[in-house]
Amino acid sequence: MKPSSTATGTIIGLTLVFLIGPFIVIILAALTAGNNLAFPPDGLSLKWFIKVFTVESFRISFLISMFLAVFGTLTALIVGVPAAYAIARYDIPGAGAIQLAVSSPLIVPGIIVGLALLRYLVIPTGFTIMAALFLAHAALILPYAVRVVTSSLQNLRVDVEEAALILGCSRLGSFFRVVFPNIRGGILAAFILGFVTSFNQVPVSLFLSGPGVRTLPIDMLAYMETTYDPSVAALACLLAIMSVGIVFLAERFLGFSRYV
Amino acid sequence: MSDFVSVDKLTLAYGDAVAVPELSFGIGKGELIALLGPSGCGKTTTMRAIAGLMTPKSGTIRIDGRDVTRLAPSLREVGLVFQSYALFPHLTVFENVAFGLKMRKAPNIRERVMAGLDSVGLRDFANRLTPDLSGGQQQRVSLARSLVVEPKVLLLDEPLSNLDARLRLEMQMVLKDIQKTTGVTMIFVTHDQSEALALADRIVLMKDGRIVQSGLAEEMYSAPRSRFAADFFGFENILPGRDGGLLAWRPTAIRLGDGPHEGTIRGMSFGGDYRTYVIDSTLGEIKGSVRAGLPAFGEGEKVRFDLPEGEAVRLEAA
């Protein structure tokens, strides 16, 4: 039996409402002219958007999150690209185990990772919170980096590299002259995916916060505990716009969805 | 030791599986030879070893007197035209052809690339990206890319098999022309006897990593020595002779309509100049061809035939 198109339409419609609905609620709540986080909004104004930029802890935690997202992702790529290359090109013993190990941050609940790092790394060794956060974020992004880059490597024929070797390249030279330019799109896609994942990450970061060191999402949670005003909604809007903007640009210039 | 390329007791293996055991052959300077054989016979593996893409288990490979067995591919002065052409997808036609010259920091790159593109008729395509080209054009870019660096040996993997009949003839001419004008030694790999015959000066026929027979193309075609070689070169009727040896006939050597044997026509295929019949007889299945202009036999029809001993090739080995 063919499902009727009205039923299909209803399901799609409801799905969209559930996906986009909360976002619209947040936008409207952020635009309120009142002093409480409420929906529907009490008049319209941009004052909470302006307020966001005056909260000092937001500025600091934004910079921390930015730092983690950019350098955590770069680190994950520096480790992940060679790993992806080895997995895609060589018949290495235990490739399955390596892939599983690399993917484990996806499988193990983030909150456990965060707690474990705090309890067994930060507390006994005096590792700084910042260093632990950095490590956790890089590890969390690694599976994405390996996966996305592996799939773009699989689209590049091996004999193209062999041709470069015969024409005078060293192995390393052929990687930089031939492989890299052809997987650049995949690497950029992995970067964006990693960046967004890191930036929006809550569970791992939850335990890893200390005096003056908090990622932005954690800082927003803390802020809401003390001050229940719409500036958090405004900040959420700004972050959502940033994420959408990045993905939109990536899709526009890279065909991002090919890689993910 | 006068061979320009010499392969001596070369053993090639994938892990523990030996693909080529102790293979030896030599090639003269400027020769165009074919490594011919069914898939899995070790011909491609051998070619990859000559190019340096595979490390031999034992044995030596010499090019122009130099032992290159353990040398990196980049230092061997060989060119390889891959079956898939293996062009660099992110580079233009010009940049593809210039690649090897740039790696060598050669002078006059621009002139040499344009001359290379000229020789394969692609001067006007210099600024195109390679994925936009047809298969035949990609192959010519690949050929030009290999040739501009003036390799001592040019290796070609199934150079004609992806081309249609017209392009095949054209590429054949291009390759023969290259042989004449540059004098480069060429080795190509193919599973198709007609390609080997059309192009090669000399054919090395391989089976299970060993050489079955090698010789001039015409010699191989008219005088195969073994059942395998005869079968490969179209002697479709192989029967024991009176003295116990093996005799082989091409379908065209069988005389139909008259003779000491009788059989039943089981099927026919029309090949243009000839009709080839499959005949069930007491001798087994016989394939016989008759000029297309002559009257045809019908399916199920009884037909008399002759296996003229004068037309048979005597095989030395099973």
XYZ file of C-alpha atoms in Angstrom:
578
model
C 0.000 0.000 0.000
C 1.163 3.457 -0.837
C 1.176 5.810 2.140
C -1.149 8.674 1.432
C 0.528 11.956 0.692
C -1.396 13.771 3.401
C -0.014 11.400 6.029
C 3.520 11.873 4.681
C 3.036 15.613 4.588
C 1.790 15.635 8.187
C 4.770 13.641 9.413
C 7.241 15.865 7.601
C 5.436 18.946 8.845
C 5.497 17.767 12.468
C 9.158 16.823 12.216
C 9.978 20.305 10.982
C 7.918 21.892 13.756
C 9.794 19.873 16.359
C 13.156 20.668 14.805
C 12.681 24.319 14.055
C 9.990 25.208 16.602
C 12.307 25.535 19.625
C 14.629 27.696 17.592
C 11.812 30.086 16.745
C 10.701 30.172 20.381
C 14.253 31.079 21.431
C 14.529 33.827 18.824
C 11.268 35.397 19.865
C 12.098 35.059 23.568
C 15.423 36.770 22.938
C 13.725 39.668 21.199
C 11.603 40.472 24.207
C 11.534 43.961 25.655
C 10.695 42.602 29.115
C 13.095 41.421 31.791
C 12.149 37.760 32.029
C 12.821 34.811 29.797
C 9.310 34.256 28.568
C 7.295 33.198 25.570
C 5.448 34.832 23.951
C 7.742 37.872 24.234
C 6.713 40.944 26.068
C 7.213 43.526 23.292
C 10.153 43.569 20.893
C 13.658 44.950 21.337
C 17.284 44.147 20.679
C 18.458 45.118 24.146
C 19.306 41.559 25.230
C 21.471 41.078 22.186
C 23.378 44.171 23.200
C 23.540 42.993 26.812
C 25.294 39.778 25.738
C 28.358 41.717 24.663
C 28.618 43.500 27.998
C 28.824 40.335 30.135
C 32.500 39.816 30.805
C 32.344 36.095 31.587
C 30.693 35.500 28.204
C 33.547 37.279 26.481
C 36.124 35.144 28.256
C 34.320 31.848 27.814
C 33.657 32.678 24.146
C 37.389 33.088 23.626
C 38.070 29.821 25.459
C 35.506 27.975 23.358
C 36.906 29.548 20.205
C 40.407 28.518 21.176
C 39.336 24.936 21.943
C 37.312 24.625 18.750
C 40.062 25.971 16.473
C 43.133 24.378 18.022
C 41.370 21.209 19.196
C 40.208 20.627 15.639
C 43.626 21.413 14.181
C 45.207 18.939 16.597
C 42.628 16.298 15.736
C 43.410 16.835 12.047
C 47.164 16.643 12.552
C 46.667 13.264 14.211
C 43.651 12.202 12.164
C 44.841 12.827 8.601
C 47.841 10.473 8.832
C 45.659 7.929 10.656
C 43.025 8.162 7.928
C 45.745 7.792 5.290
C 47.112 4.673 6.952
C 43.643 3.157 7.285
C 42.673 3.944 3.707
C 45.923 2.964 2.017
C 47.634 0.242 3.955
C 46.609 -3.187 4.977
C 47.721 -2.581 8.550
C 47.306 -5.275 11.161
C 44.609 -4.408 13.655
C 43.077 -1.724 11.441
C 39.678 -2.576 12.884
C 40.903 -2.088 16.441
C 42.512 1.219 15.502
C 39.320 2.428 13.928
C 37.363 1.413 16.999
C 39.832 3.157 19.305
C 39.610 6.268 17.181
C 35.823 6.155 17.261
C 35.560 5.469 20.984
C 35.041 9.110 21.971
C 31.813 8.871 19.952
C 30.665 5.801 21.844
C 31.689 6.565 25.430
C 29.270 9.075 26.964
C 30.888 12.500 27.156
C 29.997 12.981 30.771
C 32.054 9.918 31.679
C 34.993 11.196 29.663
C 34.775 14.518 31.466
C 34.520 12.937 34.904
C 37.317 10.488 34.192
C 39.648 13.226 33.002
C 38.902 15.290 36.103
C 39.232 12.425 38.561
C 42.213 10.621 37.063
C 44.121 13.304 35.193
C 43.486 16.736 36.638
C 43.202 15.874 40.339
C 46.116 13.458 40.765
C 48.618 15.035 38.355
C 47.898 18.697 38.622
C 47.191 18.883 34.900
C 45.433 22.209 34.334
C 41.739 22.267 33.533
C 42.525 24.074 30.318
C 44.925 21.352 29.198
C 42.396 18.643 30.046
C 39.678 20.486 28.137
C 41.986 20.792 25.176
C 42.804 17.091 25.256
C 39.158 16.106 25.617
C 38.026 18.286 22.738
C 40.786 17.122 20.419
C 39.940 13.481 21.208
C 36.252 14.109 20.687
C 36.831 15.627 17.249
C 39.280 12.934 16.162
C 36.633 10.396 15.048
C 35.005 12.971 12.789
C 38.349 13.962 11.326
C 39.343 10.364 10.624
C 36.001 9.409 9.158
C 35.531 12.363 6.850
C 39.121 12.306 5.612
C 39.069 8.522 5.132
C 36.032 8.756 2.928
C 37.550 11.464 0.778
C 40.766 9.427 0.495
C 38.758 6.468 -0.685
C 37.534 8.583 -3.570
C 41.079 9.220 -4.748
C 42.532 6.403 -6.808
C 45.767 4.893 -5.533
C 47.309 4.862 -8.993
C 47.236 8.658 -9.056
C 49.769 8.566 -6.218
C 51.762 5.896 -7.998
C 51.883 8.066 -11.083
C 53.359 10.868 -8.966
C 56.005 8.490 -7.596
C 57.029 7.413 -11.068
C 57.154 11.022 -12.265
C 59.728 11.852 -9.622
C 57.990 12.442 -6.277
C 59.036 10.986 -2.968
C 56.280 9.347 -0.894
C 55.958 12.475 1.224
C 56.132 14.676 -1.859
C 53.312 12.776 -3.511
C 51.200 13.248 -0.393
C 51.623 17.016 -0.440
C 51.522 17.509 -4.205
C 48.820 15.062 -5.168
C 46.911 13.627 -2.222
C 46.510 16.777 -0.167
C 45.123 18.991 -2.947
C 42.563 16.312 -3.727
C 41.344 15.790 -0.163
C 41.450 19.463 0.789
C 37.655 19.623 0.584
C 37.337 16.691 2.962
C 39.810 18.219 5.392
C 37.938 21.525 5.387
C 34.673 19.665 5.906
C 36.211 17.786 8.834
C 37.436 21.079 10.239
C 33.998 22.638 10.138
C 32.334 19.563 11.588
C 34.935 19.404 14.346
C 34.663 23.105 15.047
C 30.894 23.019 15.425
C 31.022 19.816 17.505
C 33.586 21.260 19.863
C 31.877 24.595 20.161
C 28.530 23.074 21.074
C 29.974 20.433 23.350
C 28.440 20.281 26.848
C 28.811 16.915 28.613
C 32.588 16.558 28.414
C 33.141 20.148 29.403
C 30.688 20.010 32.293
C 33.151 18.596 34.821
C 36.095 20.369 33.324
C 35.513 23.846 34.537
C 37.278 25.830 37.164
C 37.834 29.395 38.269
C 37.853 31.516 35.146
C 37.979 28.503 32.866
C 34.633 27.597 31.344
C 33.510 26.919 27.837
C 30.739 29.122 26.553
C 27.879 26.572 26.793
C 28.857 25.776 30.398
C 29.111 29.434 31.189
C 25.604 29.928 29.806
C 24.307 27.183 32.098
C 26.023 28.785 35.077
C 24.679 32.186 34.121
C 21.139 30.870 33.935
C 21.402 29.449 37.424
C 21.951 32.897 38.876
C 20.361 35.273 36.410
C 17.217 34.247 34.645
C 17.193 36.970 32.007
C 16.778 36.695 28.213
C 20.438 37.396 27.429
C 21.109 33.630 27.346
C 18.422 33.279 24.698
C 20.000 36.112 22.742
C 23.411 34.472 22.996
C 21.924 31.135 21.900
C 20.522 32.917 18.840
C 23.875 34.437 17.999
C 25.582 31.039 18.308
C 22.936 29.356 16.188
C 23.351 32.041 13.543
C 27.107 31.513 13.625
C 26.735 27.737 13.190
C 24.183 28.047 10.416
C 26.339 30.656 8.724
C 29.414 28.428 8.797
C 27.563 25.394 7.475
C 25.813 27.510 4.843
C 29.106 28.919 3.570
C 30.654 25.458 3.631
C 27.781 24.016 1.624
C 27.916 26.912 -0.780
C 31.629 26.727 -1.507
C 32.484 23.108 -0.775
C 29.377 21.045 -1.178
C 29.765 20.186 2.507
C 27.005 17.556 2.460
C 29.088 15.411 0.076
C 31.531 14.739 2.888
C 29.358 14.295 5.969
C 74.036 -8.829 -21.147
C 73.291 -6.783 -24.218
C 69.623 -6.529 -23.284
C 68.467 -3.002 -22.572
C 65.980 -4.224 -20.010
C 66.756 -7.487 -18.348
C 64.713 -9.363 -15.818
C 66.624 -12.142 -14.116
C 65.102 -14.830 -11.881
C 62.532 -12.333 -10.648
C 60.264 -13.647 -7.910
C 57.260 -11.565 -6.949
C 54.850 -12.331 -4.155
C 51.873 -10.857 -2.375
C 52.589 -11.893 1.198
C 53.158 -15.612 0.965
C 51.364 -16.038 -2.342
C 53.973 -16.175 -5.099
C 52.573 -14.528 -8.216
C 55.696 -14.771 -10.358
C 58.371 -17.404 -9.661
C 61.889 -16.856 -11.055
C 60.928 -15.047 -14.242
C 63.683 -14.159 -16.703
C 63.529 -12.319 -19.997
C 65.332 -9.596 -21.873
C 64.296 -6.732 -24.128
C 66.405 -4.993 -26.736
C 66.752 -1.218 -26.972
C 63.880 0.360 -28.859
C 61.860 -2.833 -28.908
C 58.100 -2.849 -28.429
C 57.091 -5.970 -26.592
C 53.829 -7.291 -25.231
C 53.400 -9.191 -21.995
C 50.385 -11.259 -22.938
C 48.296 -13.605 -20.858
C 44.997 -14.177 -19.095
C 44.184 -12.191 -15.965
C 46.155 -13.417 -12.983
C 49.096 -14.598 -15.083
C 51.477 -12.131 -13.422
C 51.944 -9.758 -16.350
C 50.734 -6.652 -14.521
C 52.666 -7.612 -11.399
C 55.819 -7.931 -13.494
C 55.223 -4.528 -15.052
C 54.681 -2.958 -11.632
C 57.946 -4.467 -10.446
C 59.786 -2.954 -13.399
C 58.231 0.408 -12.544
C 59.277 0.040 -8.913
C 55.756 -0.040 -7.508
C 56.350 -3.511 -6.147
C 59.421 -4.822 -4.368
C 60.611 -8.201 -5.622
C 61.223 -11.048 -3.229
C 64.327 -11.975 -5.147
C 65.946 -11.585 -8.556
C 67.184 -8.516 -10.370
C 65.866 -5.976 -12.811
C 68.334 -4.030 -14.933
C 67.624 -1.061 -17.128
C 70.384 0.118 -19.459
C 72.966 -1.862 -17.506
C 71.988 -0.406 -14.130
C 70.570 -2.593 -11.384
C 67.291 -0.888 -10.424
C 65.799 -3.720 -8.376
C 65.694 -1.755 -5.136
C 65.630 1.730 -6.607
C 62.731 4.114 -5.890
C 60.311 4.494 -8.825
C 61.272 8.144 -9.212
C 64.896 7.242 -9.956
C 64.320 4.530 -12.540
C 63.670 6.717 -15.573
C 60.607 4.773 -16.563
C 57.212 6.032 -17.643
C 53.947 4.265 -16.934
C 50.631 4.827 -18.670
C 48.067 3.386 -16.286
C 44.997 1.585 -17.514
C 42.886 4.162 -15.700
C 45.311 6.876 -16.958
C 45.738 8.131 -13.360
C 45.761 11.810 -14.291
C 45.942 14.310 -11.443
C 42.335 15.446 -11.135
C 43.197 18.788 -9.544
C 45.551 19.876 -12.319
C 45.004 21.074 -15.869
C 46.205 19.135 -18.886
C 49.251 21.403 -19.096
C 50.094 20.986 -15.407
C 49.687 17.225 -15.647
C 52.175 17.015 -18.471
C 54.511 19.485 -16.768
C 54.495 17.545 -13.488
C 57.502 15.309 -14.143
C 59.521 18.152 -15.636
C 58.836 20.338 -12.614
C 59.958 17.568 -10.295
C 63.200 17.394 -12.259
C 63.495 21.196 -12.296
C 63.968 20.905 -16.049
C 64.547 23.984 -18.219
C 62.132 25.116 -20.950
C 59.141 23.426 -19.348
C 56.622 25.423 -21.312
C 58.080 24.549 -24.723
C 58.552 20.913 -23.848
C 55.029 20.500 -22.523
C 53.541 22.158 -25.587
C 55.665 19.961 -27.853
C 54.474 16.911 -25.904
C 50.850 17.967 -26.234
C 51.420 18.619 -29.936
C 52.701 15.099 -30.447
C 49.447 13.656 -29.135
C 47.261 16.254 -30.836
C 46.067 18.006 -27.677
C 47.691 21.443 -27.953
C 44.324 23.172 -27.719
C 43.409 21.349 -24.525
C 46.285 22.677 -22.402
C 44.093 24.622 -20.011
C 41.316 22.103 -19.605
C 40.819 20.110 -16.432
C 41.389 16.421 -17.004
C 38.083 15.013 -15.712
C 36.367 16.917 -18.534
C 38.217 14.964 -21.228
C 37.099 11.783 -22.961
C 38.827 8.512 -22.146
C 40.867 8.601 -25.341
C 42.016 12.163 -24.664
C 42.905 11.319 -21.074
C 45.024 8.468 -22.300
C 46.902 10.765 -24.665
C 47.525 13.231 -21.844
C 48.850 10.361 -19.767
C 51.078 9.313 -22.648
C 52.411 12.845 -23.111
C 52.978 13.162 -19.365
C 55.107 10.024 -19.380
C 57.012 10.899 -22.538
C 58.048 14.514 -21.887
C 60.493 13.365 -19.223
C 62.151 11.132 -21.836
C 62.057 7.850 -19.959
C 64.319 4.976 -20.925
C 61.424 2.551 -20.788
C 57.754 3.265 -21.341
C 55.337 0.854 -19.683
C 51.703 0.706 -20.778
C 48.938 -1.150 -18.948
C 46.250 -2.411 -21.348
C 46.708 0.637 -23.599
C 44.063 -0.312 -26.152
C 41.450 -2.197 -24.192
C 39.371 0.783 -23.074
C 39.153 2.240 -26.571
C 36.587 1.647 -29.290
C 37.710 0.136 -32.590
C 38.431 3.415 -34.365
C 40.364 4.966 -31.464
C 42.217 1.706 -31.023
C 43.625 1.906 -34.533
C 44.496 5.564 -33.987
C 46.303 4.847 -30.694
C 48.136 1.990 -32.350
C 49.485 4.421 -34.937
C 50.418 6.936 -32.232
C 52.363 4.301 -30.294
C 54.168 2.963 -33.354
C 55.017 6.535 -34.250
C 56.424 7.200 -30.793
C 58.537 4.092 -31.079
C 59.917 5.324 -34.391
C 60.535 8.959 -33.463
C 61.781 8.602 -29.890
C 63.287 5.127 -30.010
C 61.972 4.503 -26.507
C 61.776 0.891 -25.364
C 58.169 -0.039 -24.731
C 56.576 -2.824 -22.730
C 52.854 -3.192 -22.713
C 50.590 -5.530 -20.866
C 47.485 -7.023 -22.424
C 45.128 -9.972 -22.145
C 44.018 -9.581 -25.745
C 46.004 -11.504 -28.360
C 44.771 -9.255 -31.169
C 46.165 -6.182 -29.365
C 49.462 -7.925 -28.857
C 49.654 -8.991 -32.489
C 48.685 -5.571 -33.795
C 51.217 -3.627 -31.777
C 54.127 -5.706 -30.570
C 57.378 -6.593 -32.295
C 57.706 -9.446 -29.907
C 55.273 -11.206 -27.615
C 55.949 -12.805 -24.263
C 53.081 -15.160 -23.478
C 52.615 -15.828 -19.760
C 50.646 -18.264 -17.649
C 50.739 -18.634 -13.863
C 53.741 -16.341 -13.566
C 55.819 -18.258 -16.097
C 56.676 -17.665 -19.712
C 54.894 -20.145 -21.925
C 56.443 -18.968 -25.176
C 57.996 -15.829 -26.528
C 58.864 -14.763 -30.012
C 58.062 -12.494 -32.915
C 54.376 -11.710 -33.269
C 54.010 -13.577 -36.564
C 55.852 -16.580 -35.223
C 53.589 -16.770 -32.190
C 50.522 -16.480 -34.382
C 51.487 -19.151 -36.870
C 53.515 -21.538 -34.736
C 52.327 -21.872 -31.166
C 54.181 -24.640 -29.400
C 51.849 -25.623 -26.599
C 48.160 -26.268 -26.158
C 47.881 -23.110 -24.050
C 49.584 -20.944 -26.684
C 47.581 -22.507 -29.502
C 44.355 -21.952 -27.624
C 45.326 -18.361 -26.868
C 46.059 -17.579 -30.514
C 42.812 -18.948 -31.868
C 43.561 -22.570 -32.691
C 40.201 -23.714 -31.445
C 40.481 -27.313 -32.557
C 43.137 -29.296 -30.733
C 43.097 -33.046 -31.270
C 45.516 -35.942 -30.801
C 47.297 -36.928 -34.014
C 47.920 -40.484 -35.219
C 51.352 -40.551 -33.587
C 49.935 -39.501 -30.209
C 51.125 -35.865 -30.471
C 48.741 -32.907 -30.528
C 47.569 -31.177 -33.682
C 45.869 -27.793 -33.760
C 43.698 -26.171 -36.410
C 42.158 -22.731 -36.655
C 38.451 -22.818 -37.560
C 39.411 -21.511 -41.014
C 41.645 -24.550 -41.565
C 38.743 -26.981 -41.219
C 37.113 -27.998 -44.516
C 33.321 -28.256 -44.315
C 30.923 -30.049 -46.711
C 33.161 -32.949 -47.579
C 35.584 -35.289 -45.825
C 35.988 -38.413 -43.745
C 34.230 -37.159 -40.598
C 30.619 -36.338 -39.926
C 28.911 -34.172 -37.335
C 25.821 -32.140 -36.559
C 25.688 -28.345 -36.691
C 24.872 -27.051 -33.207
C 25.225 -23.338 -33.734
C 26.608 -20.606 -35.930
C 28.128 -17.192 -35.372
C 28.438 -14.679 -38.152
C 31.756 -12.834 -38.091
C 31.537 -10.699 -41.231
C 33.905 -12.429 -43.608
C 33.233 -15.839 -42.132
C 30.500 -17.931 -40.633
C 31.829 -20.093 -37.839
C 29.946 -23.308 -37.074
C 30.046 -25.332 -33.892
C 29.806 -28.990 -34.877
C 29.108 -31.935 -32.556
C 30.977 -34.981 -33.768
C 32.563 -38.181 -32.542
C 35.843 -36.243 -32.341
C 34.252 -33.821 -29.884
C 33.257 -30.253 -30.559
C 34.741 -28.884 -33.772
C 34.711 -25.247 -34.836
C 34.841 -24.663 -38.549
C 34.586 -21.460 -40.572
C 33.274 -20.999 -44.069
C 33.491 -17.863 -46.221
C 30.321 -15.891 -45.759
C 29.545 -15.868 -49.488
C 29.172 -19.643 -49.660
C 25.876 -21.446 -48.958
C 25.107 -21.688 -45.241
C 24.359 -24.792 -43.192
C 21.272 -24.946 -41.018
C 21.170 -25.806 -37.348
C 20.733 -29.564 -36.759
C 21.978 -30.322 -40.271
C 24.421 -33.210 -40.752
C 27.692 -32.083 -42.264
C 30.812 -33.875 -43.438
C 34.180 -32.306 -42.684
C 37.896 -32.793 -43.018
C 40.813 -31.938 -40.738
C 43.589 -31.528 -43.310
C 46.829 -32.597 -41.679
C 48.814 -30.274 -43.935
C 47.046 -27.270 -42.367
C 47.606 -28.379 -38.777
C 50.199 -27.047 -36.376
C 52.015 -29.720 -34.445
C 52.258 -28.900 -30.730
C 55.289 -29.887 -28.740
C 53.746 -29.954 -25.322
C 50.375 -30.350 -23.722
